[in-house]
Amino acid sequence: MSNVLFFAEHSQGSLRKLNGPALTAARQLATRVGGQLIALVVGEDVGAVAQAVARLGVDKVVCVDDAALRDYLPRRYASVVAEVAEDEDAEVVLAAVTTLSKDLLPRVAVRLEAAMISDVVDFLDEDDAPAFVRPMWASKLFEVVTAATDVVCLTVRHTAFAAQEESGRVAPIAAASPEIVDDGTTFERFDAVESARPALTDADVVVAGGRGLGSAEGFASLEPLADLFNAAIGATRAAVDAGYCPNDWQIGQTGKIVAPDLYFAVGISGAIQHVAGMKNAKTIVAINKNPEEPIFQLASYAVVGDAHKLLPQLVEALTKAKA
Amino acid sequence: MKVLTTMRRVPDLDARVHLRSDGEEIDYDGVAHKENYFDEVAVECAVRLREAKVATEVVAVCMGPSEAKINLRKALAMGADRGILVEVEEQDLDPFLVATLLAKIVAQEEPSLVIMGKLGVDFENAQVPQMLAEILGWPSATFAFSVEMQGDRLVVGREVDGGSAYFSMPLPAVVSADLRLNEPRYPNLPGIARAQAKRLDVTSPEELGVEEGRRVKSVRFTLPPERKAGAILESVDDLVIKLRDEAKVL
């Protein structure tokens, strides 16, 4: 029997929302390999997280609850995940793409002598073997790959799958206590980016700004538009580099990948590093004073002009239209 | 302490991508190549540690074809002391194979710190630093925006979802560099001149005792469908009408 082990990521005591779509991918794979879908929850005091994931259509939840796992430490977590994967006969170990899973799974793959495939957006069959589709080269290209090993570790992009709904069923939860391998690394502190807005990866609407906004104050002029939609605010790498906003807001090849229903690109040229992170948005609106910028090749709708003039006009017109 | 850093040769992302043999391979003919930006950040970090007298020697490693010597020379021009080219033909080395080769170099060189780019901008796997650390049994800190020695421990600030996280670890360790770590210097003329005289060793997977160890097989490449450009509108009022009546997002 070969199973699929899903690493369920949580934050501040709750299951992260992007687990939903990733679980859909996990279920597809479990059906394909003909095994069980087992969710793994790792941390300290994570009983509530285990109960939440137990309702998301999995066959079983394994919970490793230990004070030594309170904070994410790469080697400790990798040793735990790899041992549970072996105990549960996992042929596939997967997680949604996050900064944590990107760090963790390559280590797990080494421990399991498994293939590691990042950023998967689709599954195919290639001569009866599962093949995986992943974007590369700032999403100008897709690569189709297969594993040369029996076991495979995957990170999957939550933007490519629909969310798994709660099922009526509650899966059984089993505790496990694998060996925790330590390497002397300690967690010092976490400085959170405080924001009352939804997370970029969860938001239905994203308002993003680029270097064209000119300053941190100019960047802040995105706020009223974001307020209208309860949108998340995003940024280009150039805007982050210029210090207009925190790095956590960066969208693109080296930042977050988003696929909202509506995306406002304000003062954004459309460099491919940025486009890689937002090209799958359903409706893209560009506001930029230079009609020659590449963002206009991508936008569903575009308005040419100075963002500082157009943004207040747009907020006013939208407020009327929504009233 | 000795610091090992990496410099990869990558295609220019702005180049137009062509495929050949029904998508089995990427056609690199006529595509300009340059240094992987995140490796430049890593090299800059290593050179600054050298300038601050924290590091005593900086060794830059590159895996690539013979042409990649140019890119490795750039690391030397930035201030690395010497270079090692592991000559391989392919552009798309399997990340595990790269990590295995790097582990062999680490065994020879015995650095206290390996600092490398967080990803290659072409294949975007972002796997090698973590794999290398796990193969070696070393601590690692990926996506670093700050690197600092505090006593005999390395303190690294990491870019993580939702903010910044700080970790402390003993050496030896592996660090992967993210954007905000620094702004890589442009080599100056004396630096470029000095780089020509610096030692650059060439080795091969065979010499390092590594045979084919691929765990991921590339089957083919495909191009995504082009997205059709939309309408340029005269005013924000027109935009609101389109958003309401056509896109139906209001």
XYZ file of C-alpha atoms in Angstrom:
573
model
C 0.000 0.000 0.000
C 1.321 3.424 -0.846
C -0.109 6.547 0.663
C 0.001 10.308 0.309
C 1.258 12.313 3.280
C 0.084 15.921 3.364
C 2.029 18.367 5.549
C -0.624 20.717 6.974
C 0.748 24.170 7.704
C -0.650 26.307 10.471
C -0.054 29.745 11.861
C -1.011 31.137 15.266
C -3.091 28.098 16.118
C -5.106 27.907 12.892
C -4.815 25.911 9.730
C -3.603 28.161 6.913
C -6.242 28.712 4.230
C -3.976 27.642 1.387
C -4.102 24.059 2.719
C -7.583 23.767 1.171
C -6.531 23.864 -2.484
C -3.376 21.857 -1.761
C -5.526 19.117 -0.199
C -7.471 18.916 -3.460
C -4.175 18.181 -5.192
C -3.294 15.665 -2.482
C -6.628 13.867 -2.926
C -6.110 13.662 -6.701
C -2.753 12.018 -6.119
C -4.090 9.624 -3.469
C -6.740 8.454 -5.948
C -4.043 8.026 -8.587
C -1.707 5.941 -6.419
C -4.642 4.071 -4.868
C -3.708 4.850 -1.299
C -4.877 6.796 1.706
C -4.576 10.536 2.180
C -2.933 11.165 5.540
C -2.495 14.671 6.945
C 0.429 15.437 9.233
C 0.274 18.212 11.823
C 3.523 19.151 13.589
C 3.939 21.656 16.414
C 3.071 22.353 20.026
C -0.560 22.424 21.230
C -1.826 21.694 17.739
C -4.906 19.658 18.690
C -7.273 22.240 17.217
C -5.348 22.287 13.946
C -5.504 18.482 13.760
C -9.276 18.626 14.299
C -9.678 21.252 11.575
C -7.752 19.242 8.985
C -9.616 16.053 10.005
C -12.766 17.621 8.502
C -11.183 18.333 5.127
C -11.733 14.956 3.491
C -8.569 13.202 4.654
C -8.536 9.524 5.698
C -6.416 10.012 8.792
C -4.511 12.682 10.689
C -1.146 12.084 12.343
C -0.344 14.615 15.027
C 3.165 15.176 16.404
C 2.723 17.472 19.381
C 5.932 18.329 21.213
C 7.332 21.420 22.941
C 10.564 20.917 20.940
C 8.498 21.581 17.804
C 6.915 24.854 18.933
C 8.898 26.878 16.399
C 9.831 25.780 12.928
C 13.437 24.539 12.874
C 14.487 22.893 9.599
C 16.375 19.824 10.785
C 13.959 18.989 13.606
C 10.956 19.243 11.326
C 12.662 17.353 8.484
C 13.507 14.422 10.774
C 9.931 14.272 12.051
C 8.279 14.458 8.627
C 10.632 11.877 7.106
C 10.073 9.367 9.903
C 6.292 9.721 9.764
C 6.443 9.362 5.960
C 8.280 6.056 6.348
C 5.953 4.816 9.099
C 2.899 5.652 6.998
C 4.241 4.105 3.764
C 4.047 7.417 1.975
C 4.864 7.332 -1.710
C 4.130 11.044 -1.997
C 4.852 13.762 0.574
C 3.357 17.119 -0.294
C 2.586 20.574 1.003
C 1.283 23.874 -0.296
C 4.065 26.201 -1.466
C 4.997 28.514 1.424
C 8.317 29.850 2.700
C 8.180 27.037 5.277
C 7.497 24.148 2.885
C 10.050 25.437 0.375
C 12.619 25.250 3.145
C 11.476 21.961 4.648
C 10.685 19.533 1.838
C 14.086 19.481 0.066
C 15.546 18.313 3.390
C 12.817 15.681 3.756
C 13.536 14.495 0.197
C 17.217 13.950 1.055
C 16.262 11.922 4.123
C 13.817 9.789 2.132
C 16.089 9.469 -0.942
C 13.143 10.928 -2.814
C 12.764 13.145 -5.864
C 11.911 16.749 -4.969
C 9.632 18.675 -7.306
C 8.782 22.319 -6.572
C 5.806 24.512 -7.504
C 3.621 21.845 -9.100
C 0.515 23.208 -10.869
C -0.854 20.087 -12.594
C -0.571 16.308 -12.798
C -0.332 14.256 -16.007
C 0.268 10.645 -16.978
C 3.480 9.907 -18.811
C 3.795 6.249 -19.890
C 1.593 5.258 -16.924
C 3.862 7.118 -14.493
C 2.646 10.275 -12.809
C 4.176 13.391 -14.332
C 4.195 16.829 -12.776
C 3.848 20.206 -14.465
C 5.704 23.175 -13.016
C 6.252 26.726 -14.235
C 9.804 28.007 -14.631
C 11.738 30.871 -16.257
C 9.441 33.423 -14.597
C 6.436 31.398 -15.840
C 7.312 31.873 -19.508
C 7.686 28.118 -19.725
C 6.279 24.936 -18.172
C 8.454 21.920 -17.431
C 6.970 18.414 -17.312
C 8.965 16.117 -15.031
C 8.768 12.604 -13.614
C 10.431 11.113 -10.557
C 13.280 8.606 -10.983
C 12.651 7.379 -7.437
C 9.893 5.432 -5.669
C 9.096 8.274 -3.308
C 8.452 11.867 -4.369
C 8.209 15.109 -2.390
C 6.178 17.946 -3.893
C 5.249 21.504 -3.170
C 2.054 22.508 -4.983
C 0.833 25.995 -5.838
C -2.476 26.586 -4.109
C -3.482 28.991 -6.893
C -3.717 26.082 -9.350
C -6.321 24.007 -7.472
C -9.839 24.566 -6.121
C -10.266 24.435 -2.350
C -11.241 21.159 -0.692
C -14.561 21.666 1.073
C -15.315 20.404 4.549
C -16.751 16.905 4.331
C -19.316 15.495 6.742
C -16.738 12.970 7.828
C -14.193 13.498 10.588
C -11.029 11.479 10.118
C -9.421 9.708 13.073
C -6.473 11.476 14.699
C -3.444 9.464 15.817
C -0.560 10.764 17.896
C 3.012 9.946 16.887
C 6.325 10.668 18.569
C 9.140 10.238 16.069
C 12.736 11.041 16.981
C 13.524 14.765 16.772
C 17.004 15.375 15.335
C 18.541 18.624 16.555
C 21.432 20.594 15.054
C 21.802 23.369 17.616
C 19.739 25.930 15.704
C 17.526 28.105 17.886
C 14.615 30.350 16.999
C 15.226 33.905 18.227
C 12.225 36.011 17.307
C 9.561 36.775 14.728
C 8.780 40.307 13.602
C 5.300 40.195 12.089
C 4.190 42.595 9.375
C 1.096 43.996 11.063
C -1.853 44.374 8.735
C -5.592 44.334 9.146
C -5.932 43.260 5.528
C -6.402 39.678 4.284
C -3.237 37.711 3.439
C -2.037 38.217 -0.138
C -2.348 34.527 -0.919
C -5.960 34.428 0.344
C -7.377 37.693 -1.013
C -10.004 37.798 -3.766
C -8.834 41.264 -4.773
C -5.239 42.514 -4.801
C -4.163 46.116 -5.237
C -0.476 46.242 -6.159
C 1.896 49.118 -6.634
C 5.253 49.566 -8.293
C 8.124 51.959 -8.541
C 5.878 54.291 -10.554
C 4.191 55.405 -7.316
C 7.369 57.330 -6.574
C 7.594 57.150 -2.770
C 6.343 55.424 0.358
C 3.676 58.155 0.622
C 2.701 57.565 -3.002
C 2.491 53.857 -2.247
C 0.167 54.543 0.676
C -2.278 56.136 -1.770
C -3.296 52.562 -2.713
C -5.038 52.184 0.658
C -8.437 53.747 -0.138
C -8.785 51.573 -3.249
C -7.840 48.472 -1.236
C -10.339 49.456 1.482
C -13.192 49.449 -1.048
C -12.607 45.783 -1.883
C -11.170 44.526 1.429
C -8.184 43.805 -0.790
C -4.655 42.767 0.069
C -1.892 45.155 -0.945
C 0.999 43.809 -3.016
C 4.139 45.241 -4.535
C 6.810 44.701 -7.138
C 10.368 43.809 -6.232
C 11.399 47.332 -7.310
C 8.937 48.908 -4.867
C 10.235 46.669 -2.064
C 13.833 47.486 -2.997
C 13.011 51.193 -2.919
C 11.683 50.771 0.621
C 8.061 51.712 -0.151
C 6.667 48.660 1.667
C 7.672 45.422 3.476
C 9.179 42.494 1.586
C 6.261 40.326 2.720
C 4.130 42.203 0.177
C 6.310 41.264 -2.770
C 4.525 39.496 -5.634
C 6.465 37.694 -8.316
C 9.075 35.107 -9.128
C 10.888 35.746 -5.869
C 7.867 36.749 -3.815
C 4.342 35.471 -3.501
C 2.254 33.881 -6.232
C -1.337 35.140 -6.370
C -4.343 34.463 -8.588
C -7.143 36.743 -7.349
C -10.385 37.504 -9.183
C -9.336 41.125 -9.599
C -5.830 42.602 -9.700
C -5.009 46.303 -9.854
C -1.470 47.008 -11.121
C -0.755 50.640 -10.322
C 2.481 52.232 -11.475
C 3.763 48.765 -12.416
C 5.746 48.315 -15.644
C 5.139 44.576 -15.920
C 8.680 43.168 -15.700
C 8.467 39.406 -16.138
C 9.720 38.773 -12.607
C 6.549 40.468 -11.349
C 4.220 39.067 -14.008
C 5.302 35.545 -12.962
C 3.490 36.093 -9.679
C 0.181 37.510 -10.942
C -0.439 36.519 -14.565
C -3.169 34.057 -13.560
C -5.351 36.751 -11.995
C -8.786 36.628 -13.670
C -9.204 40.339 -14.357
C -6.153 42.594 -14.484
C -6.471 46.379 -14.404
C -3.395 48.464 -15.235
C -2.944 52.122 -14.404
C 0.286 53.544 -15.771
C 1.334 56.766 -17.439
C 3.407 55.035 -20.119
C 1.261 53.027 -22.603
C 4.413 51.321 -23.924
C 4.969 49.347 -20.704
C 4.601 45.531 -20.984
C 1.828 45.476 -18.356
C -0.518 46.774 -21.079
C 0.037 43.524 -23.029
C -1.348 41.592 -20.072
C -4.059 43.868 -18.701
C -7.744 43.137 -19.289
C -8.388 46.872 -18.894
C -5.947 49.726 -18.792
C -6.079 53.433 -18.171
C -3.174 55.657 -19.229
C -2.373 58.442 -16.821
C -0.818 59.614 -13.590
C -1.744 57.215 -10.787
C -1.807 59.992 -8.217
C -4.565 61.754 -10.185
C -6.432 58.648 -11.312
C -6.554 56.773 -7.995
C -8.813 59.315 -6.166
C -11.052 59.542 -9.256
C -11.298 55.766 -9.412
C -12.131 55.466 -5.716
C -14.867 58.067 -6.115
C -16.356 56.425 -9.223
C -16.236 52.971 -7.617
C -17.840 54.214 -4.411
C -20.760 55.577 -6.463
C -21.037 52.397 -8.537
C -21.009 50.158 -5.485
C -23.558 52.279 -3.597
C 37.109 31.169 8.589
C 36.726 30.014 5.023
C 33.533 30.851 3.133
C 32.335 28.936 0.095
C 29.988 30.760 -2.241
C 28.376 29.941 -5.581
C 27.934 31.616 -8.935
C 25.633 30.140 -11.552
C 25.372 31.035 -15.209
C 21.741 31.489 -16.237
C 19.930 32.597 -19.388
C 18.653 36.152 -19.605
C 15.030 35.968 -18.432
C 13.958 38.631 -20.909
C 15.070 36.492 -23.852
C 12.361 34.978 -26.025
C 12.036 31.273 -25.231
C 12.142 28.770 -28.092
C 11.874 25.008 -27.885
C 13.213 22.267 -30.150
C 12.670 18.542 -30.736
C 8.938 18.863 -29.979
C 9.631 20.595 -26.712
C 12.159 18.077 -25.438
C 14.731 20.793 -25.001
C 15.081 24.521 -24.656
C 16.808 26.196 -27.587
C 19.517 28.357 -26.024
C 20.933 29.471 -29.406
C 21.260 33.220 -29.420
C 20.140 33.528 -25.796
C 22.405 35.796 -23.751
C 23.599 34.416 -20.423
C 24.526 36.194 -17.255
C 25.139 35.668 -13.560
C 22.275 34.417 -11.420
C 21.277 37.521 -9.439
C 20.819 35.699 -6.128
C 24.310 34.237 -6.423
C 25.645 37.754 -6.930
C 23.975 38.673 -3.630
C 25.576 35.598 -2.011
C 29.034 36.465 -3.364
C 28.610 40.055 -2.167
C 27.720 38.775 1.314
C 30.803 36.535 1.367
C 33.084 39.346 0.156
C 31.730 41.721 2.812
C 32.469 39.102 5.495
C 36.015 38.987 4.090
C 36.305 42.777 4.150
C 35.048 42.805 7.741
C 37.800 40.255 8.519
C 35.214 37.706 9.634
C 36.160 35.501 6.684
C 39.784 34.749 5.804
C 39.177 33.274 2.362
C 36.282 33.267 -0.103
C 36.081 30.438 -2.633
C 33.503 30.725 -5.426
C 32.127 27.564 -7.048
C 30.337 27.332 -10.364
C 28.742 24.364 -12.104
C 28.357 24.844 -15.784
C 29.929 24.657 -19.223
C 33.396 26.011 -19.965
C 31.799 29.365 -20.976
C 30.740 29.849 -17.355
C 34.335 30.790 -16.510
C 33.331 34.340 -17.460
C 30.654 34.309 -14.776
C 32.987 32.773 -12.227
C 35.553 35.476 -13.060
C 32.932 38.044 -12.150
C 32.766 36.560 -8.641
C 36.563 36.860 -8.500
C 36.347 40.453 -9.746
C 33.852 41.205 -6.990
C 36.438 40.023 -4.475
C 36.349 36.222 -4.128
C 39.881 34.843 -3.703
C 39.697 31.886 -6.047
C 37.294 29.873 -8.133
C 36.353 26.278 -8.834
C 34.474 25.356 -11.991
C 32.804 21.962 -12.011
C 32.525 21.515 -15.740
C 29.227 20.013 -16.842
C 27.567 20.242 -20.222
C 23.937 20.469 -19.313
C 22.093 23.619 -18.362
C 19.561 21.761 -16.271
C 21.359 19.850 -13.590
C 19.107 18.020 -11.182
C 19.180 19.925 -7.840
C 20.085 16.782 -5.892
C 23.005 16.142 -8.244
C 24.205 19.730 -7.742
C 23.905 19.358 -3.955
C 25.854 16.075 -4.128
C 28.633 17.712 -6.165
C 28.743 20.684 -3.784
C 28.973 18.322 -0.811
C 32.101 16.805 -2.423
C 33.640 20.277 -2.835
C 32.760 21.055 0.800
C 34.540 17.842 1.887
C 37.673 19.011 0.034
C 37.581 22.665 1.046
C 36.167 22.372 4.575
C 34.553 25.825 4.726
C 32.818 27.058 7.896
C 30.058 28.711 5.914
C 28.451 28.076 2.538
C 26.448 30.979 1.187
C 24.556 30.628 -2.076
C 21.690 32.213 -3.987
C 18.221 31.171 -2.836
C 17.279 30.000 -6.336
C 18.351 29.895 -9.944
C 16.143 32.292 -11.850
C 15.693 29.883 -14.774
C 14.517 26.621 -13.168
C 13.406 28.238 -9.896
C 13.701 25.058 -7.841
C 15.101 26.692 -4.683
C 16.258 23.303 -3.364
C 20.050 23.029 -3.450
C 21.016 24.900 -0.232
C 18.586 22.904 1.912
C 19.623 19.613 0.287
C 23.304 20.411 0.751
C 22.727 21.158 4.440
C 20.820 17.911 4.946
C 23.476 15.854 3.094
C 26.171 17.420 5.304
C 24.067 17.282 8.486
C 24.560 21.043 8.923
C 22.182 23.775 10.072
C 20.793 26.020 7.356
C 19.002 29.320 7.014
C 17.314 29.988 3.698
C 15.958 33.267 2.268
C 18.372 35.341 4.363
C 18.092 39.136 4.509
C 20.681 39.533 7.271
C 23.752 37.499 8.236
C 25.816 38.317 11.286
C 28.305 36.526 13.540
C 27.495 36.855 17.247
C 30.320 35.230 19.191
C 30.733 31.775 17.706
C 27.173 31.620 16.393
C 25.652 32.790 13.145
C 22.469 34.848 13.429
C 20.377 34.979 10.267
C 17.263 37.002 9.546
C 14.965 35.077 7.185
C 12.171 36.271 4.913
C 9.156 34.164 5.897
C 5.419 34.444 5.232
C 4.016 37.202 7.387
C 7.266 38.895 8.399
C 10.882 38.327 9.405
C 12.202 35.477 11.558
C 15.600 35.353 13.267
C 17.542 32.160 13.913
C 20.854 31.469 15.629
C 23.022 28.476 14.738
C 26.479 27.007 15.231
C 28.942 26.743 12.334
C 29.456 25.148 9.910
C 26.194 26.130 8.232
C 24.560 26.795 4.874
C 22.823 30.106 4.110
C 20.749 31.004 1.048
C 20.620 34.659 0.067
C 17.449 36.645 -0.599
C 17.062 40.047 -2.267
C 17.308 42.405 0.684
C 20.573 40.931 1.986
C 22.599 43.491 0.050
C 23.033 45.193 -3.291
C 25.819 43.402 -5.185
C 28.678 45.661 -6.300
C 29.733 46.190 -9.880
C 33.329 44.997 -10.146
C 35.715 47.946 -10.602
C 38.590 47.957 -13.077
C 41.326 46.982 -10.579
C 39.046 44.175 -9.393
C 38.561 42.938 -12.955
C 42.307 43.103 -13.593
C 43.100 41.220 -10.391
C 40.501 38.560 -11.210
C 42.464 37.535 -14.328
C 45.396 36.516 -12.145
C 43.379 34.671 -9.507
C 43.425 30.902 -9.361
C 40.575 29.145 -11.139
C 40.574 25.358 -10.912
C 38.509 23.209 -13.229
C 37.198 19.854 -12.099
C 34.472 17.458 -13.208
C 31.818 15.215 -11.665
C 34.049 12.214 -12.526
C 37.014 13.723 -10.692
C 34.755 14.399 -7.712
C 33.611 10.788 -7.799
C 29.982 11.554 -8.556
C 28.173 9.458 -11.109
C 24.808 10.146 -12.605
C 22.500 10.709 -9.650
C 19.423 12.341 -11.065
C 16.216 11.957 -9.115
C 14.015 14.087 -11.357
C 13.670 13.462 -15.087
C 12.758 16.305 -17.389
C 10.273 14.973 -19.951
C 9.476 18.066 -22.012
C 8.753 21.753 -21.968
C 5.624 23.579 -23.070
C 4.810 27.221 -23.671
C 1.784 28.706 -21.906
C -0.989 30.182 -24.048
C -0.482 33.877 -24.739
C -2.831 36.147 -22.893
C -4.665 38.569 -25.154
C -4.104 42.225 -24.397
C -7.281 43.965 -23.335
C -8.728 47.384 -23.908
C -7.130 50.747 -23.225
C -9.894 52.909 -21.788
C -10.305 56.676 -21.898
C -11.253 57.323 -18.281
C -11.806 55.750 -14.892
C -15.558 56.019 -15.496
C -15.196 53.738 -18.526
C -13.134 51.395 -16.357
C -15.849 51.223 -13.709
C -18.469 50.420 -16.369
C -16.289 47.585 -17.733
C -15.626 46.201 -14.246
C -19.338 46.266 -13.457
C -20.907 45.116 -16.733
C -18.250 42.998 -18.443
C -15.923 41.572 -15.773
C -18.789 41.609 -13.212
C -16.475 42.099 -10.286
C -18.313 44.943 -8.532
